[in-house]
PDB file of C-alpha atoms in Angstrom:
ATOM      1  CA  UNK A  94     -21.955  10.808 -13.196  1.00 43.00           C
ATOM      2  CA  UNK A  95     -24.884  10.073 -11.260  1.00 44.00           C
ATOM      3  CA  UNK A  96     -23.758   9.930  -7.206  1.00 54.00           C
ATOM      4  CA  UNK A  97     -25.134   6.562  -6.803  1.00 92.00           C
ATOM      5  CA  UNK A  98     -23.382   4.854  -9.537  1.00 97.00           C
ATOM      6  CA  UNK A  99     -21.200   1.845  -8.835  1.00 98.00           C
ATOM      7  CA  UNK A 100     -19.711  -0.475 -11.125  1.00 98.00           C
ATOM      8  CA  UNK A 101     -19.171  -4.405 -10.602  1.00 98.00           C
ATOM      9  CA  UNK A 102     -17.875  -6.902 -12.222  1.00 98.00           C
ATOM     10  CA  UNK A 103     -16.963 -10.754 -11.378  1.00 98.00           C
ATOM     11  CA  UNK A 104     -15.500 -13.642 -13.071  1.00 98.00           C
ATOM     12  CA  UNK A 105     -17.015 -17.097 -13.393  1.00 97.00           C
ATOM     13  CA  UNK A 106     -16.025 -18.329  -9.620  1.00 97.00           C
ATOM     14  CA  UNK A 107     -17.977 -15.070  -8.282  1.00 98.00           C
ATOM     15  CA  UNK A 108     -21.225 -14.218 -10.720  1.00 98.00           C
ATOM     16  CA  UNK A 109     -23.566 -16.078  -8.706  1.00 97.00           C
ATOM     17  CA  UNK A 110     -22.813 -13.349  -5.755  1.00 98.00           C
ATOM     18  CA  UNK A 111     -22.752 -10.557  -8.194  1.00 98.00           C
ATOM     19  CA  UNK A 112     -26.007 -11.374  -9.055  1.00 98.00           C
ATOM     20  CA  UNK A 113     -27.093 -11.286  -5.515  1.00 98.00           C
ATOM     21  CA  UNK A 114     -24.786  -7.899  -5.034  1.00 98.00           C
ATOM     22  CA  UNK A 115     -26.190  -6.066  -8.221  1.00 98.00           C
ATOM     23  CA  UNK A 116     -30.271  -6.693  -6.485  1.00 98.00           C
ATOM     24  CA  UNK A 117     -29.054  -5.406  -3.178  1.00 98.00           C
ATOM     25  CA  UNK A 118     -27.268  -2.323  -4.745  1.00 98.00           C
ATOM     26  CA  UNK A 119     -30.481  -2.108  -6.789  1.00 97.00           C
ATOM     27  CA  UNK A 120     -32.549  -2.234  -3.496  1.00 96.00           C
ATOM     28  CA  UNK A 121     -30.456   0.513  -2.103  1.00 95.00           C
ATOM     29  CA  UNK A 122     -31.184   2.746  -5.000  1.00 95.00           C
ATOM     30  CA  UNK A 123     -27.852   2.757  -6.606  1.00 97.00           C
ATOM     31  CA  UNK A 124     -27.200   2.569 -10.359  1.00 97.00           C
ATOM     32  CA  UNK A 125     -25.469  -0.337 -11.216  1.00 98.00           C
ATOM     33  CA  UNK A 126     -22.723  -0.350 -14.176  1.00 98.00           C
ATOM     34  CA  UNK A 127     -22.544  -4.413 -14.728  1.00 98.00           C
ATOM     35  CA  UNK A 128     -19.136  -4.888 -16.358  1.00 98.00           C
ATOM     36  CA  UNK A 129     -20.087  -8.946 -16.576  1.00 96.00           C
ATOM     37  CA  UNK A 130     -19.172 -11.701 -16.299  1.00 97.00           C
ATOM     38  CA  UNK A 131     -22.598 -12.823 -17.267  1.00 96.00           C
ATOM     39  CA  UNK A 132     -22.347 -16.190 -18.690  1.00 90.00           C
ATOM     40  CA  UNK A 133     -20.704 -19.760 -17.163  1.00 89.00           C
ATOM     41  CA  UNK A 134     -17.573 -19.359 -19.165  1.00 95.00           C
ATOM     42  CA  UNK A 135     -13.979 -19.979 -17.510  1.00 96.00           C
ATOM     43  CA  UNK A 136     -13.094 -16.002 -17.677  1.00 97.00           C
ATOM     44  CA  UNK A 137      -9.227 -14.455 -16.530  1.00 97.00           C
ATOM     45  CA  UNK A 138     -10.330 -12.122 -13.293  1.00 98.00           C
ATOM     46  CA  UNK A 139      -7.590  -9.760 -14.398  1.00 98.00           C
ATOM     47  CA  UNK A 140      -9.874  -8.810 -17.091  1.00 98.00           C
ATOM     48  CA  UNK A 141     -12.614  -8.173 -15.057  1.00 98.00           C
ATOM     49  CA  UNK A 142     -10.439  -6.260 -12.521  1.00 98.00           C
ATOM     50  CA  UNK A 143      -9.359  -3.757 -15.621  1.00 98.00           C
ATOM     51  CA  UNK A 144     -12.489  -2.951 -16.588  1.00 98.00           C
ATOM     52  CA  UNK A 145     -13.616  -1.902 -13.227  1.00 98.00           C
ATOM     53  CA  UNK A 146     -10.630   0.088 -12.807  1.00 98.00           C
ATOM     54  CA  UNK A 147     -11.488   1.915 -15.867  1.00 98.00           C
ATOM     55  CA  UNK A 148     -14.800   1.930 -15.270  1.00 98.00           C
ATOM     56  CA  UNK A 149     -13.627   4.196 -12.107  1.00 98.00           C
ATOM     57  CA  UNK A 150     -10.475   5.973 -13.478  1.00 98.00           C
ATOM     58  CA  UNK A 151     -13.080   7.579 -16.393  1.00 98.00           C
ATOM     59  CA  UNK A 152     -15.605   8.819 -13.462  1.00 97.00           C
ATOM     60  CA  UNK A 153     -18.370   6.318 -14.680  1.00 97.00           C
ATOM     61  CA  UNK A 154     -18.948   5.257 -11.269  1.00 97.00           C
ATOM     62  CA  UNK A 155     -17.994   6.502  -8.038  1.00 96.00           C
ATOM     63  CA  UNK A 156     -17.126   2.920  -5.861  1.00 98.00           C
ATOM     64  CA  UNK A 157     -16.896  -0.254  -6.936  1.00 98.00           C
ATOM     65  CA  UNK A 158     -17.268  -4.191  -6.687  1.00 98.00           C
ATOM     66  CA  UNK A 159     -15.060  -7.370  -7.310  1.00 98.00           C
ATOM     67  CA  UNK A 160     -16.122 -10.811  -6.600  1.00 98.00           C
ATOM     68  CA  UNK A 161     -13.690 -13.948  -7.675  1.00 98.00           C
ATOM     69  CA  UNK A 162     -13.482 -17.487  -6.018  1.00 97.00           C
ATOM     70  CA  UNK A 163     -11.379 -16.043  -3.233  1.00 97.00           C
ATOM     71  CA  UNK A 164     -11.201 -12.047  -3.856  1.00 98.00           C
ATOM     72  CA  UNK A 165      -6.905 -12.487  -3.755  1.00 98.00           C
ATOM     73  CA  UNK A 166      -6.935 -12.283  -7.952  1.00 98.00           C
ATOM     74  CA  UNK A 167      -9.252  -9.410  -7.781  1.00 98.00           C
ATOM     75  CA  UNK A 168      -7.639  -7.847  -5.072  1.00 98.00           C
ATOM     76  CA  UNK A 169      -3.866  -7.843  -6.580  1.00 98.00           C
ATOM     77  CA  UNK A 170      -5.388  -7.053  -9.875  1.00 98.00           C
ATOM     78  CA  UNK A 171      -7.381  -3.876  -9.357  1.00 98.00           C
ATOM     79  CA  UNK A 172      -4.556  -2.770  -6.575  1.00 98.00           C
ATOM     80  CA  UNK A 173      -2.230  -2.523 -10.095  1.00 98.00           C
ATOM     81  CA  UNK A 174      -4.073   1.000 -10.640  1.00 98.00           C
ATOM     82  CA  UNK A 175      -3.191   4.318  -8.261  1.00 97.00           C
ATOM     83  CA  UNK A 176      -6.673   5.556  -8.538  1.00 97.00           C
ATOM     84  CA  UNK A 177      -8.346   2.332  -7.268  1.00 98.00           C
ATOM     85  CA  UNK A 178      -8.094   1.310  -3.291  1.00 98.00           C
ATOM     86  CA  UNK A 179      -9.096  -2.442  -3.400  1.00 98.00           C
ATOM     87  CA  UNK A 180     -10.280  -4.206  -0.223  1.00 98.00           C
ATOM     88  CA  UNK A 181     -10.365  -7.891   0.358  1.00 98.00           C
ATOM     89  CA  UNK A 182     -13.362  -8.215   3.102  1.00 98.00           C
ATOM     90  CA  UNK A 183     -14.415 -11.295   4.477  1.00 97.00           C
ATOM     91  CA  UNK A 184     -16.399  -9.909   7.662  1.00 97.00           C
ATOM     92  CA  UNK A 185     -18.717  -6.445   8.343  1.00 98.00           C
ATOM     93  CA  UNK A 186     -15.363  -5.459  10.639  1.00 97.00           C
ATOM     94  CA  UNK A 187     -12.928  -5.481   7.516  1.00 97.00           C
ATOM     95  CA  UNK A 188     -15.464  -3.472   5.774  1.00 98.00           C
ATOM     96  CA  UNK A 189     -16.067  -0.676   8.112  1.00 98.00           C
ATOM     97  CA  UNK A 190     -11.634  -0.221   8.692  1.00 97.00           C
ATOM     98  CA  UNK A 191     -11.797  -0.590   4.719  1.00 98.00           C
ATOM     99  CA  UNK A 192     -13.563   2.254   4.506  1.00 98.00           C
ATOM    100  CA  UNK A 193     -12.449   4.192   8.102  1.00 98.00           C
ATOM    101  CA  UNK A 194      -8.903   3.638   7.368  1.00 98.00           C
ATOM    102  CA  UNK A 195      -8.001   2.945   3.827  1.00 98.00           C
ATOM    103  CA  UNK A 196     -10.468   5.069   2.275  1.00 98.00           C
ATOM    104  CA  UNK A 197     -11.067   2.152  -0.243  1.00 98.00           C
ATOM    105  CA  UNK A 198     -13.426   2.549  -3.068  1.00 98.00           C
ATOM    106  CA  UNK A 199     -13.467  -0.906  -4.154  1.00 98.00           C
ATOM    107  CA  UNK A 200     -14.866  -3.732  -2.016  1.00 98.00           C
ATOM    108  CA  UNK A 201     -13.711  -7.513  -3.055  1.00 98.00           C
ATOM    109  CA  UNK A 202     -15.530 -10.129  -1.760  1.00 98.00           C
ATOM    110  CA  UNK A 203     -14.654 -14.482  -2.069  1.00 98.00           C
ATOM    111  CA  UNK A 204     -17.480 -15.607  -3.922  1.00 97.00           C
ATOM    112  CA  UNK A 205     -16.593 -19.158  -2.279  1.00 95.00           C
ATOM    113  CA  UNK A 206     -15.408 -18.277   1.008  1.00 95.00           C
ATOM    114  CA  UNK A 207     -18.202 -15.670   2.462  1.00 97.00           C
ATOM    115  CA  UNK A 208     -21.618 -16.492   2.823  1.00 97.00           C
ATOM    116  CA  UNK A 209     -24.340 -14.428   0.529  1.00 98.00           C
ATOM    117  CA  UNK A 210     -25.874 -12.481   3.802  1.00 98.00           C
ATOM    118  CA  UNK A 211     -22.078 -11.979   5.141  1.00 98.00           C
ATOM    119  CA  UNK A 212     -21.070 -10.797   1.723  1.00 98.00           C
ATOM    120  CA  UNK A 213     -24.464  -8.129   1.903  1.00 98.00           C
ATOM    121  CA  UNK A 214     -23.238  -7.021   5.185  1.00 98.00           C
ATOM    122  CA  UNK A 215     -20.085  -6.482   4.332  1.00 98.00           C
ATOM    123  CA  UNK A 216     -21.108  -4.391   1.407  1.00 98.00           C
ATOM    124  CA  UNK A 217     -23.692  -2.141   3.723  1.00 98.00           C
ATOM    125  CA  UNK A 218     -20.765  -1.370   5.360  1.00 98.00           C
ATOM    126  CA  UNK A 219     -18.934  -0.743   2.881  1.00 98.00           C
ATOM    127  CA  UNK A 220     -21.440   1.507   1.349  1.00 98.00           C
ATOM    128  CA  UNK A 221     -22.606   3.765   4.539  1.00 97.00           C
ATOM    129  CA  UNK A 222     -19.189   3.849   6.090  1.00 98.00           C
ATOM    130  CA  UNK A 223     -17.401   7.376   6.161  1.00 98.00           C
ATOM    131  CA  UNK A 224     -13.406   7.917   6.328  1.00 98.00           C
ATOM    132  CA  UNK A 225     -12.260   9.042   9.170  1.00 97.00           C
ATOM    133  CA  UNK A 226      -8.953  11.116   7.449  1.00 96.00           C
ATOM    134  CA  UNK A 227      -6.348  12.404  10.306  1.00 94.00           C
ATOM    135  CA  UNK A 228      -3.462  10.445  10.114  1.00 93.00           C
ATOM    136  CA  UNK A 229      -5.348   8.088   8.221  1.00 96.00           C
ATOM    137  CA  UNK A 230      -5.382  10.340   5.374  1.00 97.00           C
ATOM    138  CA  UNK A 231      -1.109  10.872   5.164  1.00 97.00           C
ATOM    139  CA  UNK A 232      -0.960   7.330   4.900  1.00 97.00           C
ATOM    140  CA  UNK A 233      -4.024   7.067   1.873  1.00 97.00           C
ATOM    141  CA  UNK A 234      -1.939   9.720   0.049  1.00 97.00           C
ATOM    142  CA  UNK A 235       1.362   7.703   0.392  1.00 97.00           C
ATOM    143  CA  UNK A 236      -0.935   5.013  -2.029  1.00 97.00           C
ATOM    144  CA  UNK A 237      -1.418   7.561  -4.491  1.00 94.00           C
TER     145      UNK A 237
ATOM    146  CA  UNK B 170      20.401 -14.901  -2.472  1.00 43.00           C
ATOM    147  CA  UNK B 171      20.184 -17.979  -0.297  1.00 44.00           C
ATOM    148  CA  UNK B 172      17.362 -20.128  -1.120  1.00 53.00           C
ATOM    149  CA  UNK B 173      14.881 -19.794   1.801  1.00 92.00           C
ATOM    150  CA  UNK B 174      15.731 -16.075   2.481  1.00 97.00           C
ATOM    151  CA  UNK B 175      12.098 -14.451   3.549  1.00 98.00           C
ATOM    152  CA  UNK B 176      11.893 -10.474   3.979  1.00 98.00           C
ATOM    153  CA  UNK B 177       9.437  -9.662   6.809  1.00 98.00           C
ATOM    154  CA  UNK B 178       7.548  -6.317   7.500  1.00 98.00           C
ATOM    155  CA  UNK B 179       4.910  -4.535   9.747  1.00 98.00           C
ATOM    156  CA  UNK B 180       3.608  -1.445  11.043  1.00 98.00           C
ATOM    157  CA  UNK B 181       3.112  -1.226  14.705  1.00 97.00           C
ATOM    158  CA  UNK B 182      -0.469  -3.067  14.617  1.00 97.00           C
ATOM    159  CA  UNK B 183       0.928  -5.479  12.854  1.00 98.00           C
ATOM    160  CA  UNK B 184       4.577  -5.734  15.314  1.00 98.00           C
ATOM    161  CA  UNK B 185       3.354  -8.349  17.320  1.00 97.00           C
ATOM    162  CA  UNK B 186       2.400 -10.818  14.944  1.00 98.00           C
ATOM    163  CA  UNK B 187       5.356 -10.217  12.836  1.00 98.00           C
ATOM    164  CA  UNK B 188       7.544 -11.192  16.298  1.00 98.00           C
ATOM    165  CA  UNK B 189       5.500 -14.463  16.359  1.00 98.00           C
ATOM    166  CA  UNK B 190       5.909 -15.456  12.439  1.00 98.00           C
ATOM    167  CA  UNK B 191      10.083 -14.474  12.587  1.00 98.00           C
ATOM    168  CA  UNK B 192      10.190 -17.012  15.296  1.00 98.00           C
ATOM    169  CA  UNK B 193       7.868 -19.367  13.011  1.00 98.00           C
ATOM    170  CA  UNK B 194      10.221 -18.616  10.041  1.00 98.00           C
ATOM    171  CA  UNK B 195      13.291 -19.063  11.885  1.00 97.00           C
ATOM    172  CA  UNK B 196      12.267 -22.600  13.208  1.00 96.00           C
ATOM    173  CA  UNK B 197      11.513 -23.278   9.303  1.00 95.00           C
ATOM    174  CA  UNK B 198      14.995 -22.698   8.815  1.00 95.00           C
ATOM    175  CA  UNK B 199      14.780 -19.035   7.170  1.00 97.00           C
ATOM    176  CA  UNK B 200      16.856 -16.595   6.841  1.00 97.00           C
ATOM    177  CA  UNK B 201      14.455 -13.537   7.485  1.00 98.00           C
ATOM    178  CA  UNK B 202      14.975 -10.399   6.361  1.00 98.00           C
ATOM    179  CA  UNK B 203      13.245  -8.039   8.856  1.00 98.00           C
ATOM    180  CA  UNK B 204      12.647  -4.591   7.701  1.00 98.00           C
ATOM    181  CA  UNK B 205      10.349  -3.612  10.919  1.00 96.00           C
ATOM    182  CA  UNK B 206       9.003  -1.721  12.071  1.00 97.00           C
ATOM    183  CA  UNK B 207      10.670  -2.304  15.463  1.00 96.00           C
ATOM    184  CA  UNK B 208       9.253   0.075  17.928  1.00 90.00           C
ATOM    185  CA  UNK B 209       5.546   1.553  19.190  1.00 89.00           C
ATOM    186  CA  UNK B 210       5.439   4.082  17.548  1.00 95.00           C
ATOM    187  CA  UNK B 211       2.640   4.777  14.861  1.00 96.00           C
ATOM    188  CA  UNK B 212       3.773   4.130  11.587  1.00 97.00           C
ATOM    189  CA  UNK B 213       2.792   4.651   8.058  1.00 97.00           C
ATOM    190  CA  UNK B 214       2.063   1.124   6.231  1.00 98.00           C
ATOM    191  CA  UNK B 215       3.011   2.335   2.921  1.00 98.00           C
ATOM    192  CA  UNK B 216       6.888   3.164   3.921  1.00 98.00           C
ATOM    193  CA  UNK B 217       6.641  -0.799   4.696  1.00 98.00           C
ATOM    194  CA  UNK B 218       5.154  -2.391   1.572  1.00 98.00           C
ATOM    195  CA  UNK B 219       7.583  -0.353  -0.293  1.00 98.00           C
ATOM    196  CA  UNK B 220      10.447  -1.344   1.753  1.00 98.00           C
ATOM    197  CA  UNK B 221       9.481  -5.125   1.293  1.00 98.00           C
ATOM    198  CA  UNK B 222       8.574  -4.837  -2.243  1.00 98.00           C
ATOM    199  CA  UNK B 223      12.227  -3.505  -3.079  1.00 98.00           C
ATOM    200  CA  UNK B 224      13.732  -6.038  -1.467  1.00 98.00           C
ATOM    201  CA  UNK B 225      11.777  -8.671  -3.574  1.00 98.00           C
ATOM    202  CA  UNK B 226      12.509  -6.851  -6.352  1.00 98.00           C
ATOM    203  CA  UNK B 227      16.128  -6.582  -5.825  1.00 98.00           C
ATOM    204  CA  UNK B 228      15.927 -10.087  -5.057  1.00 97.00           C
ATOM    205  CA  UNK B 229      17.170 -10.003  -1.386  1.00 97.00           C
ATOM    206  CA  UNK B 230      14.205 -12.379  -0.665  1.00 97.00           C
ATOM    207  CA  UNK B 231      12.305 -14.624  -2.756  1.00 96.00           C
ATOM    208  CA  UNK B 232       8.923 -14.136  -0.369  1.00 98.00           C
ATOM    209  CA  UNK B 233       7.713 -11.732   1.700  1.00 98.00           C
ATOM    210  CA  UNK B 234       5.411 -11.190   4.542  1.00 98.00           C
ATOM    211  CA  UNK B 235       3.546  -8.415   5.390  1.00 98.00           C
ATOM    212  CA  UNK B 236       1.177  -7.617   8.602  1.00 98.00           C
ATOM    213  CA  UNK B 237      -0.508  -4.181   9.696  1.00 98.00           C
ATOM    214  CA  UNK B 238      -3.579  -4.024  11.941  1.00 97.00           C
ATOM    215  CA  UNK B 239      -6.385  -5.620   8.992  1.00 97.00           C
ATOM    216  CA  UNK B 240      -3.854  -6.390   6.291  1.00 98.00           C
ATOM    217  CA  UNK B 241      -5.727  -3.917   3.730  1.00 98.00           C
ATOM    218  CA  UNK B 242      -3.338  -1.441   3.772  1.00 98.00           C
ATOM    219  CA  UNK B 243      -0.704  -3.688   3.200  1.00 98.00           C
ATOM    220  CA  UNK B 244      -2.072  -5.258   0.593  1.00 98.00           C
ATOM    221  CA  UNK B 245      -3.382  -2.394  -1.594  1.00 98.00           C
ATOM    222  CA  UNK B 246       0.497  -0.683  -1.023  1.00 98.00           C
ATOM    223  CA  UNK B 247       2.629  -3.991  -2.180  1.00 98.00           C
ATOM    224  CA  UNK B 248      -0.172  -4.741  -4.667  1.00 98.00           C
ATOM    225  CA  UNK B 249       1.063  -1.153  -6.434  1.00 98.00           C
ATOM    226  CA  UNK B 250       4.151  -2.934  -7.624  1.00 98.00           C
ATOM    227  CA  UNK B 251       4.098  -5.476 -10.573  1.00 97.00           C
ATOM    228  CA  UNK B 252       6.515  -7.684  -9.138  1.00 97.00           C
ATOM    229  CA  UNK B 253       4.279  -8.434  -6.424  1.00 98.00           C
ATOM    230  CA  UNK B 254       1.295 -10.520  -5.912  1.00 98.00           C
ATOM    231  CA  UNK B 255       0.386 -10.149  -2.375  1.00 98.00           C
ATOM    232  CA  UNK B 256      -2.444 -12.030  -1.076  1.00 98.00           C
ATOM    233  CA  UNK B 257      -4.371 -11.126   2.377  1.00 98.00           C
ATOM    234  CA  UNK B 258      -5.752 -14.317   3.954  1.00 98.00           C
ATOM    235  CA  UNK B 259      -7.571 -15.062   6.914  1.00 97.00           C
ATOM    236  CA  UNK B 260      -7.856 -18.739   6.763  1.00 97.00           C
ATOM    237  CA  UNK B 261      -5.617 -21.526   5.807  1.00 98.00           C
ATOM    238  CA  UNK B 262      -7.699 -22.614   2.604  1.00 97.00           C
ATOM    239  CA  UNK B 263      -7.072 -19.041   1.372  1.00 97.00           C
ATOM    240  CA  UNK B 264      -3.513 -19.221   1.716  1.00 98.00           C
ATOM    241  CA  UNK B 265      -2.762 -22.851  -0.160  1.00 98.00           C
ATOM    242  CA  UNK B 266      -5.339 -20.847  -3.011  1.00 97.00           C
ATOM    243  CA  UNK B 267      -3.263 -18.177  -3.044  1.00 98.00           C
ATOM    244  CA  UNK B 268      -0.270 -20.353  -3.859  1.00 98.00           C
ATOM    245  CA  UNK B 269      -2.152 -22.653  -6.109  1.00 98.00           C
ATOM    246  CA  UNK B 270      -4.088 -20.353  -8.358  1.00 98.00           C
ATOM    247  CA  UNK B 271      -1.874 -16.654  -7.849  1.00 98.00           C
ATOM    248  CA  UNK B 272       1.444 -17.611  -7.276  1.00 98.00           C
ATOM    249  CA  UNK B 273       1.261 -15.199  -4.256  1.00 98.00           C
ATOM    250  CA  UNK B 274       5.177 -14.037  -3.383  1.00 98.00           C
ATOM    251  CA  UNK B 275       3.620 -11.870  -0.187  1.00 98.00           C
ATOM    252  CA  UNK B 276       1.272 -13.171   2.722  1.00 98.00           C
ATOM    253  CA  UNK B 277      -0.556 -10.656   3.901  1.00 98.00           C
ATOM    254  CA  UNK B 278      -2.158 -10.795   7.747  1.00 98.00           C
ATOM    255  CA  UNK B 279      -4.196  -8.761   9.570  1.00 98.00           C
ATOM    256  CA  UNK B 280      -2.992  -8.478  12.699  1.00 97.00           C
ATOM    257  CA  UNK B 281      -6.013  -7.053  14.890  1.00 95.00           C
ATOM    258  CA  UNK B 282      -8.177  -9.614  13.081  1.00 95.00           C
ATOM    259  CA  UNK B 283      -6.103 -13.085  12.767  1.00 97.00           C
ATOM    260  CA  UNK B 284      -5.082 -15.048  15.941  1.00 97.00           C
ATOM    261  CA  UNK B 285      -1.679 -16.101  16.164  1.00 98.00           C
ATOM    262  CA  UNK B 286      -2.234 -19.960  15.838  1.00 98.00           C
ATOM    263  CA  UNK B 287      -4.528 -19.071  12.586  1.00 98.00           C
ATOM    264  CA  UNK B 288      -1.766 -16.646  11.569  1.00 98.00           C
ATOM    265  CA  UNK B 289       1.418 -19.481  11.698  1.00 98.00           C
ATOM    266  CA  UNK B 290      -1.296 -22.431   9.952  1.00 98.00           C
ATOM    267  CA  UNK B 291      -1.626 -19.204   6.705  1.00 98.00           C
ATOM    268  CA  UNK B 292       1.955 -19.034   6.740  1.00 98.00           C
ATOM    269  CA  UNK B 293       2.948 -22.613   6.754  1.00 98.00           C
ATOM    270  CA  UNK B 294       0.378 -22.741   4.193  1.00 98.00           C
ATOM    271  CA  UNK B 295       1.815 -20.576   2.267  1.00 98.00           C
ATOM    272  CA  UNK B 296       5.401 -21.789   2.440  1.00 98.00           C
ATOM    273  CA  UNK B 297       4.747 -25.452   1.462  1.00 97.00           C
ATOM    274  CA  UNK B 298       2.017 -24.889  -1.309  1.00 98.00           C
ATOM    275  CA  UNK B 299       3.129 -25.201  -4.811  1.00 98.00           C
ATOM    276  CA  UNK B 300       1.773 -23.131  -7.761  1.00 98.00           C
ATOM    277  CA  UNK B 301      -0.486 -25.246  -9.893  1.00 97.00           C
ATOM    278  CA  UNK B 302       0.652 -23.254 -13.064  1.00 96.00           C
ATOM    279  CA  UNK B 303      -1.659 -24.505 -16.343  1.00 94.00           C
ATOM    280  CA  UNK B 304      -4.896 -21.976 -16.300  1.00 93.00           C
ATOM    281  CA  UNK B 305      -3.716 -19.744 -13.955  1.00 96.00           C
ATOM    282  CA  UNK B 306      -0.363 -19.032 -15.634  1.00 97.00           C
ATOM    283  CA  UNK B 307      -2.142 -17.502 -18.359  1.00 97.00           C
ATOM    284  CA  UNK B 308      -4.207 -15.123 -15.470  1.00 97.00           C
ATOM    285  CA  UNK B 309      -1.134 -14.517 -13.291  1.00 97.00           C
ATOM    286  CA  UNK B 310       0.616 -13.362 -16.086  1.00 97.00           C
ATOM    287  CA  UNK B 311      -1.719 -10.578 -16.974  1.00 97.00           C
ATOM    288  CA  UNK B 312      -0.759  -9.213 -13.670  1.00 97.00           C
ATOM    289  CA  UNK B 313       2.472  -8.684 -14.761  1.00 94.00           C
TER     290      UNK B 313
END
């Protein structure tokens, strides 16, 4: 695997902010693993959710992304999975204790409830962020 | 169980919300089931999804609350158990989607990031929402 690889995937509700995600990944030099959806169709997120989770469990990618209508399906969804820490971010605050905290390696964004430049913040944070472990670290594990 | 029984849990970022929404709950007419934490001491979110989650599963509690300091901890813990669909909202229209589309059985808050006034309008959101089944029947119950 690459180290910049990171997989995404959306369902209808959020591919117009995927699209936007997937250029600024691009732009940031990552390799992008586009798990869909890429067409206008009524899709089930939980499908979308697996995949990703795959995608991550099989060491395609590194970190991930997950954009629905309001990031809750995505977020209960991908949370199913030990190996995945999902995060539901709707500010550049969430993002940085998402990462600080939680150690999560899957950033969920509302693809009808944040703005486009909030949702790119939030994901520069999300990207450049480093765990801070400590006690932060015995409660990660507890997830595990 | 008695039909509005609620189980309610924190860590100790989330305490002092979780003081605010049993008083909220018990002017609903709850019964609330509060599973703590009850102190100021520093406590592990995990050991209080679980707790919660049980109790949903054992059916001491039909819904469930759940705060810590951003709600991502929270949610990514009770999100490990099938049973649950815990949603993390930070805005009223998230909460009635979270009903309407997931079936949501857990609010999730963030306590550090949701005022209190914002935090009882989610939960009373939450509580009076109905499920709008059809679509989203078939996509909840993938979750399963």
């Amino acid at each position: 695997m690459p180290a910049k690889t990171i997989a995404i995937a959306a369902d209808h509700a959020g591919r117009p902010l995927k699209a936007e995600l997937v250029r600024a990944l691009e732009g940031h030099g990552y390799r992008v693993i586009d798990l869909g959806t890429s067409g206008d169709d009524s899709v089930d997120y939980p499908d979308f959710a697996e995949a990703l989770a795959q995608a991550l469990e099989q060491n395609k990618a590194g970190q991930g992304v997950l954009v629905c209508g309001s990031g809750i399906g995505m977020s209960i969804a991908a949370n199913r999975h030990r190996a995945i820490r999902a995060a539901l971010c709707r500010d550049v605050e969430s993002a940085r204790l998402a990462r600080q905290h939680n150690d999560a390696n899957v950033l969920v964004l509302g693809g009808r409830v944040t703005p486009t430049a909030e949702a790119r913040a939030c994901l520069d944070a999300f990207l450049t962020t480093p765990f801070e472990g400590g006690r932060h670290a015995r409660r990660v594990a507890k997830l595990a």
